[in-house]
Amino acid sequence: MVFQKSLEYRFNGYQVPATARRARSTRRRAKFQRRVEDNQICAFELLATIAGKLLQEKENPTMTIDTSSEKDQSGSVKECQNANKLFKAELSDEGSCDNKCFSLLSSQTNNPNCCLSEFPNPEIDVYSGIASIVTSSNSLERVVADKLVDGKSQDGMENVTSNAKLDSTGYAEVSCCKLDGDTSEVKDELHKFQNVPIESGTEMCCFEDPLDENPTALINLDDNVKLSGYNDGIPCSSFSKGCGNVPVVSRDDDEKFSGCSNPCTKTKSFRPITSVGDRVRKTLASKYSKVAQESKVHSNNDGDFKPTFHIKKYCYKRQRSQMNIPLKKRKLFNCSSVSNSNKFIRSGGIYHSPENDMSHYTSGSSPGRMRKDHGIDSLERCQHSALQCGGSHVKLRIRSFRVPELFIEIPETATIGSLKRTVLDAVTAILGGGLRVGVSLQGKKVRDDSKTLIQTGISLDSHLGSLGFTLEPNSSPSLLHLCAAHSSHVPSAEIPQSPIRPAIHQRVQGSLDMLPDHQVTNFGNFVVNDHDSTPSPINTSVDKSRTDSKALDTVPEMGEDELAMVPVLQKSKRSEIVQRRIRRPFSVEEVEALVHAVEKLGTGRWRDVKVCAFDNAKHRTYVDLKDKWKTLVHTARISPQQRRGEQVPQQLLNRVLIAHAYWSQQQNQETNTTL
DNA sequence: GTTAGGG
DNA sequence: CCCTAAC
């Protein structure tokens, strides 16, 4: 069975949630939190997009989660500098050919400088980050170390690396959890990455704009289609085979570690973490891998697809303070897998929620919950290495990106796979929403979008190293200008497509409505249409600054895992579209009309009230009227000092009380008579 | 599609 | 205003 998918990616705005008013009410706070969540989702989406792009570019993508808590900085620089080598080594060691890695680093520190090349600040915490999220629990690491690794650990801390591998088919075939105690220098270096890297196979670059107060994500764009770096020389073909030989632990399933799973208590303890990663792995790896494969297959057919510009990595930086994920969100993360597990995901999509990875703990008792107050803060150092390319085009590459802190709460009994997925989700959440891209040059923001690259000083001859991209919340209603800027500045730049959002939708359904959708479009909308899918409505309303289409082949018969990997599109689409209506306070006149109508018609006949008194007010639904009456009654019962907003004449409120009492009485009588 | 209520 | 259960 073959079906085509059209992938659509949109770069939407990102709106920073308004600051929550001071504890006005739990409700307001909750709303605010939801908005924050939405933003996080946006961020996550972005990440997913990137990851997806990476995966699309090459097959056999691998995602690695390294949970080492080691914070030795000495290795960081080295690692970054030698990222390619390191990864390469790692990959080869594992027998996998990961072409792409994308690493999420969580860090608790805000490192203003991240330049791979220079690493002015050796203390980059980039690496510490995930640790906080993923490994904040030492137990996990310890357990892993004890159980999975045999041996050597640095400072007693081990690194757990899990890789999601894609076989030639493009599906995630094997996932490996590896724990090594620094058998090699290279590995050590890798371990230092405390994050979930999705390797793109290139050096890492970090760029941050110290001057910028707003937390932003730094992005390096690479329009170089081909993956550079360590990938070269590693035969992909060997990849699948190599997996089998992987020294470490391999799992077939999210839930289980076939290889290393030791039902020991210790293992259990760290389990939760693992499962998360799994999800990430699956989601990204399989989805993207599939996409990659598909795209690969059909790339020829699709004229629209332009491989010319790819975003390798994003550097996402945000202040930790902003990234607190509300409890609700955390909850969502936990439950998401479960809830999703049963949900079918459209084949067209990328995200697929597979098994109930989390089910075991969701069901109830989650004895131990790991919570990271500062979630994934993945920072990354990104160096944007700008490469020269032919013609007058400037090639840019995104080396890495950083994800701000997240809240992750997962039961200790969760599997590593669950952990991975959770992390992925969290990241997705962060990147999922609308974001805007900023361009920085030599540490300064380039705000004039109208300037050309050359005018700005970005040219083949310039130091592209000082060029950076930032992802920042978009407060503006539309990102169009951003997009435009993007295209104008970086002609070849292409925003990756990512299907991740859908996954989020399911989980965070409640939050989605909070998104200022129209004002902000989603950063990465990924739309996939397969043969039987209907055109997505979502897209129409949003501007598409960039769209890629690809015809993709999908393997007809997929195991559950594969299915699980399929993205959920339909739902997401819907969610995307749904926008919360703007608040339109009732005027005194409207209240008057409402009161009058209710006096006449009574409560419980809201449709009639609507027709009678608000028939011409299309924005007032009968539900609105009902709600307003509810609030009116409440307002009338409270003291005037407690009332807010436009003051409703007390006389009117009195009528409200009278009418309410009258009709309530009527209602009671009716019920009594019937009885 | 409406209602009723909780959020 | 949103979301949903219950009609």
XYZ file of C-alpha atoms (C1' of nucleotides) in Angstrom:
689
model
C 0.000 0.000 0.000
C 1.396 3.230 -0.977
C 0.095 6.542 -0.193
C 1.226 9.955 -0.659
C 1.692 12.450 1.944
C 1.991 16.048 1.550
C 3.957 17.655 4.205
C 3.323 21.087 5.089
C 5.242 23.136 7.361
C 4.429 26.468 8.590
C 6.338 28.844 10.545
C 4.065 30.541 12.833
C 4.358 33.145 15.352
C 4.891 32.514 18.881
C 3.170 34.521 21.406
C 4.484 35.021 24.760
C 1.856 34.473 27.280
C 0.866 37.521 29.091
C 2.109 37.596 32.534
C -0.350 36.111 34.833
C -1.904 38.580 37.091
C -1.043 38.147 40.567
C -2.839 35.254 41.846
C -6.022 36.764 40.959
C -7.478 33.442 40.896
C -6.382 29.976 40.486
C -8.246 29.993 37.319
C -6.298 32.779 35.856
C -3.116 31.233 36.901
C -4.159 28.056 35.373
C -4.871 29.835 32.188
C -1.589 31.464 32.234
C 0.035 28.200 32.791
C -1.778 26.797 29.942
C -0.465 29.474 27.764
C 2.958 28.782 28.954
C 2.367 25.241 28.153
C 1.264 26.169 24.775
C 4.396 28.012 24.240
C 6.322 25.107 25.339
C 4.476 23.026 22.972
C 5.451 25.347 20.315
C 8.989 24.974 21.245
C 8.687 21.303 21.234
C 7.193 21.390 17.900
C 10.062 23.275 16.649
C 12.396 20.752 17.946
C 10.433 18.027 16.489
C 10.472 19.788 13.276
C 14.113 20.009 13.324
C 14.528 16.489 14.258
C 12.197 15.481 11.583
C 14.100 17.405 9.101
C 17.235 15.819 10.144
C 15.779 12.476 9.831
C 14.432 13.223 6.505
C 17.708 14.106 5.223
C 19.238 10.857 5.923
C 18.143 7.520 6.684
C 19.116 5.629 9.708
C 18.741 8.494 12.000
C 19.630 7.897 15.501
C 18.596 9.575 18.548
C 20.663 9.300 21.560
C 19.853 10.097 25.027
C 22.653 10.530 27.269
C 21.829 10.886 30.832
C 25.145 11.156 32.283
C 25.245 13.512 35.113
C 28.788 14.188 34.780
C 29.447 17.766 34.545
C 32.990 17.805 33.767
C 33.399 20.726 31.560
C 36.710 19.858 30.308
C 35.257 17.395 28.033
C 32.521 19.585 26.860
C 34.521 21.714 24.686
C 36.304 18.889 23.360
C 33.223 17.076 22.734
C 31.662 19.897 20.981
C 34.609 20.502 18.946
C 34.940 16.972 18.110
C 31.370 16.260 18.013
C 31.614 14.630 14.746
C 34.296 12.384 15.758
C 32.731 11.592 18.940
C 29.494 10.725 17.528
C 31.084 8.875 14.867
C 32.998 6.900 17.264
C 30.000 6.264 19.245
C 28.017 5.265 16.374
C 30.555 3.012 15.032
C 30.967 1.588 18.363
C 27.405 0.826 18.526
C 27.374 -0.401 15.098
C 24.897 2.080 14.057
C 25.150 4.594 11.398
C 23.513 7.516 12.775
C 23.499 10.188 10.407
C 21.643 12.634 12.361
C 21.588 13.465 15.834
C 19.887 16.087 17.538
C 20.831 16.735 20.913
C 18.891 18.259 23.582
C 20.843 19.421 26.357
C 19.440 20.510 29.471
C 21.266 22.814 31.550
C 20.580 24.729 34.546
C 22.833 27.484 33.776
C 22.278 30.055 31.263
C 25.297 30.194 29.358
C 25.502 33.282 27.424
C 28.103 32.059 25.192
C 28.044 28.996 23.339
C 30.238 28.820 20.587
C 31.589 25.682 19.674
C 34.586 27.102 18.341
C 35.389 29.107 21.295
C 33.432 28.142 24.230
C 34.315 31.198 26.045
C 32.641 29.817 28.962
C 33.907 26.500 29.815
C 31.221 26.033 32.207
C 28.671 25.575 29.735
C 26.043 23.780 31.272
C 24.715 22.697 28.232
C 25.403 19.348 29.269
C 24.168 19.530 32.691
C 20.752 20.149 31.502
C 19.229 17.002 30.619
C 20.808 15.552 33.399
C 18.602 17.598 35.435
C 15.658 16.450 33.653
C 16.402 13.059 32.856
C 18.866 12.238 35.333
C 18.056 14.481 38.028
C 17.540 11.360 39.805
C 20.796 9.954 40.613
C 19.169 6.737 41.202
C 18.482 6.380 37.641
C 21.953 6.791 36.658
C 23.169 4.654 39.339
C 20.814 2.015 38.530
C 21.667 2.157 34.996
C 25.217 2.106 35.768
C 24.924 -0.770 38.033
C 22.678 -2.737 35.944
C 23.461 -1.832 32.508
C 26.945 -0.989 32.692
C 29.523 -3.068 33.924
C 31.724 -1.022 34.836
C 33.365 1.994 34.832
C 31.731 4.995 35.891
C 33.039 8.367 36.363
C 32.461 9.799 39.658
C 30.034 7.139 40.097
C 27.930 8.515 37.429
C 27.228 6.625 34.383
C 25.889 7.591 31.177
C 23.045 6.016 29.600
C 22.775 6.290 26.004
C 19.917 5.111 24.087
C 19.802 5.090 20.457
C 16.958 4.822 18.215
C 17.932 3.339 15.057
C 16.271 3.114 11.856
C 16.710 0.345 9.568
C 16.915 0.672 5.928
C 13.230 0.808 5.719
C 13.308 3.921 7.634
C 11.587 2.565 10.614
C 13.029 2.485 13.921
C 14.225 -0.920 14.178
C 16.211 -1.157 17.240
C 16.672 0.938 20.142
C 19.563 0.556 22.294
C 20.176 1.632 25.698
C 23.674 1.868 26.379
C 25.424 2.584 29.428
C 28.986 2.910 29.295
C 31.468 3.921 31.690
C 33.786 5.661 29.490
C 35.467 2.949 27.770
C 36.941 5.356 25.430
C 37.772 8.894 25.521
C 35.386 9.562 22.859
C 32.673 8.000 24.765
C 33.475 9.977 27.728
C 33.100 13.001 25.789
C 29.825 11.896 24.599
C 28.672 11.168 27.969
C 29.199 14.574 28.903
C 26.337 15.439 26.848
C 23.660 15.178 29.229
C 20.986 15.358 26.900
C 19.113 13.754 24.262
C 20.949 14.281 21.170
C 19.622 13.777 17.859
C 22.704 13.949 15.996
C 22.876 15.685 12.861
C 26.289 14.561 12.432
C 28.100 17.753 12.498
C 30.050 19.752 14.827
C 28.148 21.596 17.341
C 27.976 25.199 17.365
C 26.595 27.395 19.917
C 25.497 30.791 19.536
C 23.847 32.910 21.990
C 23.223 36.467 22.159
C 24.283 37.657 25.501
C 22.774 40.972 24.848
C 19.460 39.635 24.300
C 17.435 39.619 27.356
C 14.803 37.512 25.950
C 15.489 33.954 26.178
C 15.687 32.683 22.808
C 16.666 29.760 20.939
C 19.597 29.968 18.833
C 19.489 28.450 15.552
C 21.966 27.629 13.064
C 20.679 27.030 9.749
C 22.234 24.938 7.284
C 21.100 24.975 3.850
C 23.512 22.430 2.967
C 21.490 19.538 2.037
C 23.896 16.909 2.629
C 24.871 15.819 5.966
C 28.329 16.528 6.647
C 30.435 15.121 9.163
C 30.944 11.873 10.680
C 28.375 10.234 8.710
C 30.579 10.066 5.842
C 32.416 6.942 5.830
C 29.970 5.090 7.871
C 28.081 2.800 5.749
C 24.493 3.014 6.446
C 23.949 -0.420 5.259
C 25.869 -1.702 8.137
C 23.637 0.141 10.330
C 20.974 -2.293 10.910
C 23.253 -5.093 11.225
C 25.396 -3.251 13.526
C 22.581 -2.724 15.836
C 22.361 -6.297 16.523
C 25.842 -6.271 17.687
C 25.433 -3.444 19.887
C 27.134 -4.146 23.048
C 24.707 -2.607 25.217
C 21.141 -3.075 25.811
C 18.666 -3.259 23.156
C 15.014 -3.227 23.443
C 12.417 -4.175 21.057
C 9.793 -2.496 22.872
C 9.461 0.605 24.706
C 8.579 -1.155 27.757
C 11.201 -3.671 27.950
C 14.791 -3.900 27.793
C 15.371 -7.071 26.172
C 18.983 -6.914 26.633
C 19.675 -5.511 29.902
C 16.537 -5.550 31.633
C 17.126 -6.853 34.906
C 14.058 -6.923 36.842
C 15.999 -5.818 39.717
C 14.695 -3.265 41.961
C 17.223 -0.901 40.796
C 16.260 -1.336 37.311
C 12.808 -0.544 38.203
C 13.737 2.581 39.793
C 15.217 3.977 36.742
C 12.760 2.533 34.465
C 10.492 5.417 34.289
C 13.114 7.473 32.871
C 13.885 5.137 30.204
C 10.497 4.845 28.878
C 10.398 8.445 28.193
C 13.274 8.322 25.970
C 11.729 5.591 24.157
C 8.984 7.660 23.176
C 11.302 10.212 21.923
C 13.141 7.695 20.086
C 10.167 6.259 18.510
C 8.581 9.414 17.769
C 11.454 11.009 16.216
C 13.262 8.130 14.892
C 10.527 6.194 13.450
C 8.523 9.014 12.315
C 11.226 10.819 10.792
C 12.909 7.868 9.570
C 9.834 6.931 7.824
C 9.496 10.305 6.486
C 13.009 10.316 5.448
C 12.603 7.149 3.721
C 9.504 8.147 2.056
C 10.822 11.397 1.043
C 13.766 9.703 -0.241
C 11.785 7.423 -2.337
C 9.606 9.979 -3.788
C 11.722 12.929 -3.654
C 12.121 12.788 -7.292
C 8.499 12.991 -7.858
C 7.950 15.901 -5.765
C 8.972 18.977 -7.450
C 8.047 21.101 -4.575
C 10.429 19.635 -2.267
C 13.507 21.618 -2.022
C 16.304 20.005 -0.299
C 18.383 22.995 -0.709
C 18.009 24.373 2.657
C 17.833 22.451 5.799
C 17.892 23.355 9.306
C 20.234 21.100 10.956
C 19.727 22.200 14.381
C 18.199 24.841 16.348
C 19.648 26.384 19.257
C 16.975 27.078 21.561
C 17.626 29.083 24.507
C 15.244 30.325 26.931
C 15.350 31.346 30.442
C 14.563 28.685 32.764
C 12.140 30.694 34.621
C 9.954 30.767 31.652
C 9.942 27.197 31.067
C 8.275 25.832 34.012
C 5.767 23.445 32.896
C 2.733 23.475 34.971
C 1.722 20.540 36.856
C -1.015 19.970 34.460
C 1.428 19.730 31.725
C 3.523 17.364 33.588
C 0.545 15.350 34.124
C -0.111 15.419 30.519
C 3.273 14.243 29.779
C 2.844 11.363 31.987
C -0.459 10.450 30.761
C 0.103 11.300 27.259
C 1.581 8.099 26.316
C -1.100 6.261 27.996
C -3.844 8.212 26.593
C -2.333 8.073 23.260
C -1.554 4.526 23.435
C -4.942 3.549 22.519
C -5.396 6.138 20.021
C -4.832 5.477 16.529
C -2.561 7.598 14.720
C -2.955 8.294 11.207
C -0.575 6.604 8.996
C 0.153 9.811 7.336
C 1.514 11.370 10.361
C 4.694 10.945 11.985
C 3.834 10.734 15.496
C 2.416 7.654 16.665
C 1.707 6.716 20.038
C 2.523 3.234 20.374
C 2.133 1.023 23.201
C 1.274 2.158 26.550
C 4.637 2.770 27.656
C 3.556 4.628 30.558
C 0.598 2.603 31.306
C 2.119 0.700 34.001
C 2.655 3.642 36.049
C -0.162 5.663 34.949
C -2.589 3.227 36.125
C -2.136 4.357 39.430
C 0.374 4.309 41.877
C 3.372 5.949 40.852
C 5.478 5.399 43.748
C 8.201 7.583 42.888
C 7.887 10.528 40.846
C 10.748 12.227 39.468
C 10.214 15.765 39.110
C 12.467 18.221 37.729
C 11.571 21.648 38.455
C 13.570 23.034 35.821
C 12.901 20.882 33.070
C 14.771 20.334 30.104
C 16.803 23.103 29.631
C 18.520 22.158 26.833
C 20.811 24.447 25.763
C 22.923 23.966 23.327
C 25.557 25.461 22.038
C 25.214 26.157 18.734
C 27.614 27.380 16.551
C 26.326 28.252 13.488
C 28.757 27.493 11.069
C 28.034 29.242 8.050
C 29.326 27.614 5.099
C 29.882 29.001 1.831
C 28.045 27.677 -0.959
C 27.980 28.083 -4.550
C 26.619 31.112 -6.153
C 25.707 34.026 -4.038
C 23.908 31.973 -1.523
C 25.106 31.702 1.942
C 24.915 28.382 3.529
C 24.036 28.175 7.102
C 23.896 25.299 9.361
C 22.150 24.813 12.587
C 24.398 23.012 14.846
C 22.428 22.687 17.900
C 19.816 24.179 19.924
C 18.955 24.382 23.461
C 15.746 23.608 25.087
C 14.845 25.428 28.152
C 13.854 23.824 31.285
C 10.963 21.589 31.478
C 9.060 19.863 34.063
C 9.179 16.240 33.864
C 7.436 14.045 36.215
C 7.429 10.430 35.738
C 7.097 7.458 37.909
C 10.129 5.627 38.897
C 8.657 2.597 37.413
C 8.539 4.118 34.044
C 10.809 2.726 31.465
C 13.641 4.465 29.880
C 11.662 4.531 26.773
C 9.014 6.376 28.619
C 11.530 8.767 29.862
C 12.790 9.381 26.443
C 9.415 9.978 25.156
C 8.648 12.244 27.975
C 11.669 14.251 27.282
C 10.780 14.352 23.705
C 7.361 15.458 24.522
C 8.622 18.097 26.753
C 10.937 19.378 24.178
C 8.288 19.247 21.629
C 6.075 21.121 23.895
C 8.579 23.789 24.204
C 9.279 24.048 20.604
C 5.886 23.281 19.422
C 4.318 26.622 19.457
C 4.778 29.650 17.456
C 8.193 30.952 17.412
C 9.904 33.502 15.469
C 13.313 33.488 14.148
C 15.732 36.129 14.932
C 19.012 36.767 13.314
C 21.990 37.770 15.251
C 25.236 38.918 13.949
C 28.194 39.304 16.174
C 26.042 39.121 19.174
C 23.662 41.743 18.031
C 20.261 41.257 16.790
C 19.552 42.143 13.292
C 16.190 43.671 13.446
C 15.845 45.106 10.064
C 14.249 42.471 8.033
C 14.387 44.491 4.942
C 18.094 44.421 4.711
C 19.753 41.991 2.516
C 22.273 39.585 3.742
C 25.024 41.518 2.196
C 23.805 44.729 3.651
C 23.705 43.139 6.990
C 27.147 41.860 6.588
C 26.307 38.296 5.998
C 28.149 37.209 3.015
C 30.345 34.533 1.847
C 33.327 36.445 2.954
C 32.032 37.456 6.281
C 32.471 35.566 9.446
C 29.497 33.465 9.468
C 30.602 32.237 12.778
C 29.240 35.324 14.326
C 25.952 34.767 12.720
C 23.276 33.249 14.808
C 19.673 32.481 14.666
C 17.417 32.717 17.536
C 14.094 31.296 18.255
C 12.038 33.555 20.272
C 8.546 33.940 21.303
C 6.629 35.835 18.824
C 4.477 38.460 20.298
C 3.471 39.773 17.000
C 0.309 38.541 15.484
C 1.903 37.170 12.505
C 5.107 35.653 11.650
C 4.845 36.492 8.108
C 7.374 39.126 8.307
C 9.632 36.765 10.017
C 9.209 34.249 7.412
C 9.762 36.774 4.835
C 12.816 37.874 6.573
C 13.927 34.416 6.696
C 13.582 33.790 3.123
C 15.051 37.042 2.165
C 18.013 36.719 4.351
C 18.589 33.188 3.786
C 17.176 32.356 0.508
C 17.917 28.790 0.786
C 16.712 28.425 4.265
C 13.973 26.033 4.660
C 12.072 25.347 7.700
C 11.879 21.757 8.410
C 8.708 19.984 8.590
C 7.674 18.334 11.608
C 4.762 16.284 12.437
C 5.146 16.263 16.026
C 2.572 18.592 17.030
C -0.186 16.161 16.607
C 1.112 14.057 19.314
C 0.995 16.905 21.586
C -2.460 17.657 20.744
C -3.744 14.571 22.071
C -2.087 15.025 25.258
C -2.563 18.608 25.720
C -5.779 19.003 24.177
C -7.052 21.189 26.850
C -4.226 23.523 26.489
C -4.358 23.940 22.856
C -7.367 25.997 22.876
C -5.474 28.494 24.815
C -3.152 29.143 22.048
C -3.501 32.408 20.435
C -3.676 30.648 17.244
C -4.514 33.306 14.924
C -2.194 35.694 16.304
C 0.296 33.081 16.251
C 0.507 30.379 13.903
C 2.140 27.292 14.859
C 5.651 27.063 14.233
C 5.574 23.732 12.751
C 2.498 22.427 11.349
C 2.908 19.234 9.804
C 0.223 18.049 7.640
C 0.154 14.786 6.055
C -2.392 13.641 3.678
C -2.681 10.142 2.709
C -4.975 8.599 0.278
C -7.933 8.481 2.482
C -7.363 11.525 4.413
C -9.194 14.621 3.708
C -7.460 17.833 3.094
C -6.532 19.461 6.236
C -8.618 22.409 7.055
C -6.044 23.801 9.254
C -3.816 24.926 6.647
C -6.140 27.087 4.827
C -6.471 29.573 7.536
C -2.844 29.886 8.181
C -0.341 31.476 6.106
C 2.090 29.253 4.640
C 5.289 30.882 4.322
C 6.946 27.739 3.509
C 5.587 24.581 2.344
C 7.101 21.458 1.265
C 5.399 18.625 -0.290
C 6.575 15.238 -0.726
C 5.229 12.126 -1.987
C 5.992 9.450 0.372
C 5.678 5.808 0.347
C 4.540 4.029 3.309
C 4.911 0.483 4.019
C 1.531 -1.064 4.135
C 1.937 -3.535 6.811
C 3.267 -2.146 9.881
C 3.675 -3.778 13.136
C 2.272 -2.162 16.106
C 5.395 -0.360 16.714
C 5.438 1.110 13.361
C 1.926 2.129 13.645
C 2.660 3.644 16.859
C 5.121 5.781 15.171
C 2.745 7.187 12.746
C 1.976 10.725 13.421
C -1.341 11.881 14.408
C -2.450 14.424 12.047
C -6.112 14.701 12.058
C -6.419 15.571 15.572
C -3.705 17.994 15.519
C -5.178 19.689 12.608
C -8.325 20.209 14.387
C -6.587 21.466 17.394
C -4.641 23.824 15.368
C -7.674 25.301 13.929
C -9.513 25.690 17.096
C -8.990 29.019 18.484
C -10.294 30.478 21.585
C -12.632 33.250 20.899
C -11.706 36.640 21.955
C -13.250 37.886 25.076
C -16.074 40.250 24.505
C -17.461 41.516 27.725
C -21.136 42.092 27.807
C -22.145 45.677 27.718
C -24.762 47.026 30.005
C -27.085 47.154 27.083
C -26.570 43.538 26.370
C -27.097 42.692 29.973
C -30.254 44.650 29.903
C -31.457 42.774 26.877
C -30.500 39.493 28.427
C -32.254 40.229 31.650
C -35.297 41.289 29.826
C -35.373 38.183 27.732
C -34.844 35.925 30.668
C -37.520 37.655 32.600
C -39.832 36.876 29.791
C -38.655 33.456 28.757
C -37.108 32.190 31.867
C -33.949 30.274 32.392
C -33.451 27.083 30.594
C -34.528 28.369 27.256
C -31.309 29.829 26.154
C -31.810 29.195 22.552
C -35.015 31.125 22.678
C -33.304 33.879 24.564
C -30.701 33.990 21.925
C -33.188 34.176 19.132
C -35.278 36.648 20.947
C -32.735 39.098 22.179
C -29.459 38.331 20.500
C -30.442 37.017 17.190
C -28.403 39.574 15.433
C -25.402 39.205 17.655
C -23.692 36.361 15.994
C -20.873 36.355 18.441
C -23.226 35.629 21.279
C -24.237 32.065 21.400
C -26.906 30.766 23.620
C -24.220 29.178 25.643
C -22.687 32.556 26.052
C -25.968 33.937 27.217
C -26.397 31.130 29.605
C -22.947 31.689 30.948
C -23.529 35.354 31.224
C -26.664 34.790 33.161
C -24.755 32.542 35.417
C -22.198 35.176 36.050
C -24.835 37.802 36.447
C -26.477 35.837 39.142
C -23.183 35.396 40.816
C -22.358 39.028 40.447
C -25.636 40.046 41.898
C -24.975 37.950 44.930
C -21.612 39.299 45.739
C -20.782 42.607 47.198
C -20.205 45.474 44.811
C -16.615 45.674 45.935
C -15.988 42.256 44.647
C -17.286 42.994 41.240
C -15.023 43.638 38.392
C -15.258 44.977 34.959
C -17.952 47.202 33.747
C -20.334 47.827 36.548
C -23.757 46.563 35.966
C -26.400 48.789 37.455
C -27.568 47.438 40.713
C -31.097 47.747 39.517
C -30.365 45.366 36.748
C -28.747 42.977 39.127
C -31.740 43.103 41.306
C -33.843 42.122 38.387
C -31.488 39.306 37.768
C -31.945 38.006 41.260
C -35.641 38.346 41.058
C -35.923 36.682 37.728
C -33.572 33.958 38.745
C -35.510 33.298 41.906
C -38.761 33.334 40.055
C -37.737 30.952 37.344
C -35.973 28.715 39.739
C -39.128 28.459 41.652
C -41.013 27.726 38.500
C -38.618 25.039 37.653
C -38.957 23.477 41.030
C -42.651 23.520 40.761
C -42.499 21.832 37.442
C -40.365 19.117 38.751
C -42.593 18.664 41.695
C -45.648 18.379 39.590
C -44.070 15.856 37.354
C -43.072 13.873 40.296
C -28.528 20.791 18.575
C -29.539 22.247 23.530
C -28.956 22.453 28.402
C -26.614 22.475 32.538
C -22.504 22.739 35.019
C -17.795 22.458 36.011
C -13.497 24.527 34.743
C -15.194 31.267 27.294
C -14.327 26.365 26.928
C -15.577 21.650 27.408
C -18.688 17.919 28.155
C -22.018 15.047 29.840
C -26.641 14.258 29.259
C -30.549 14.807 26.763
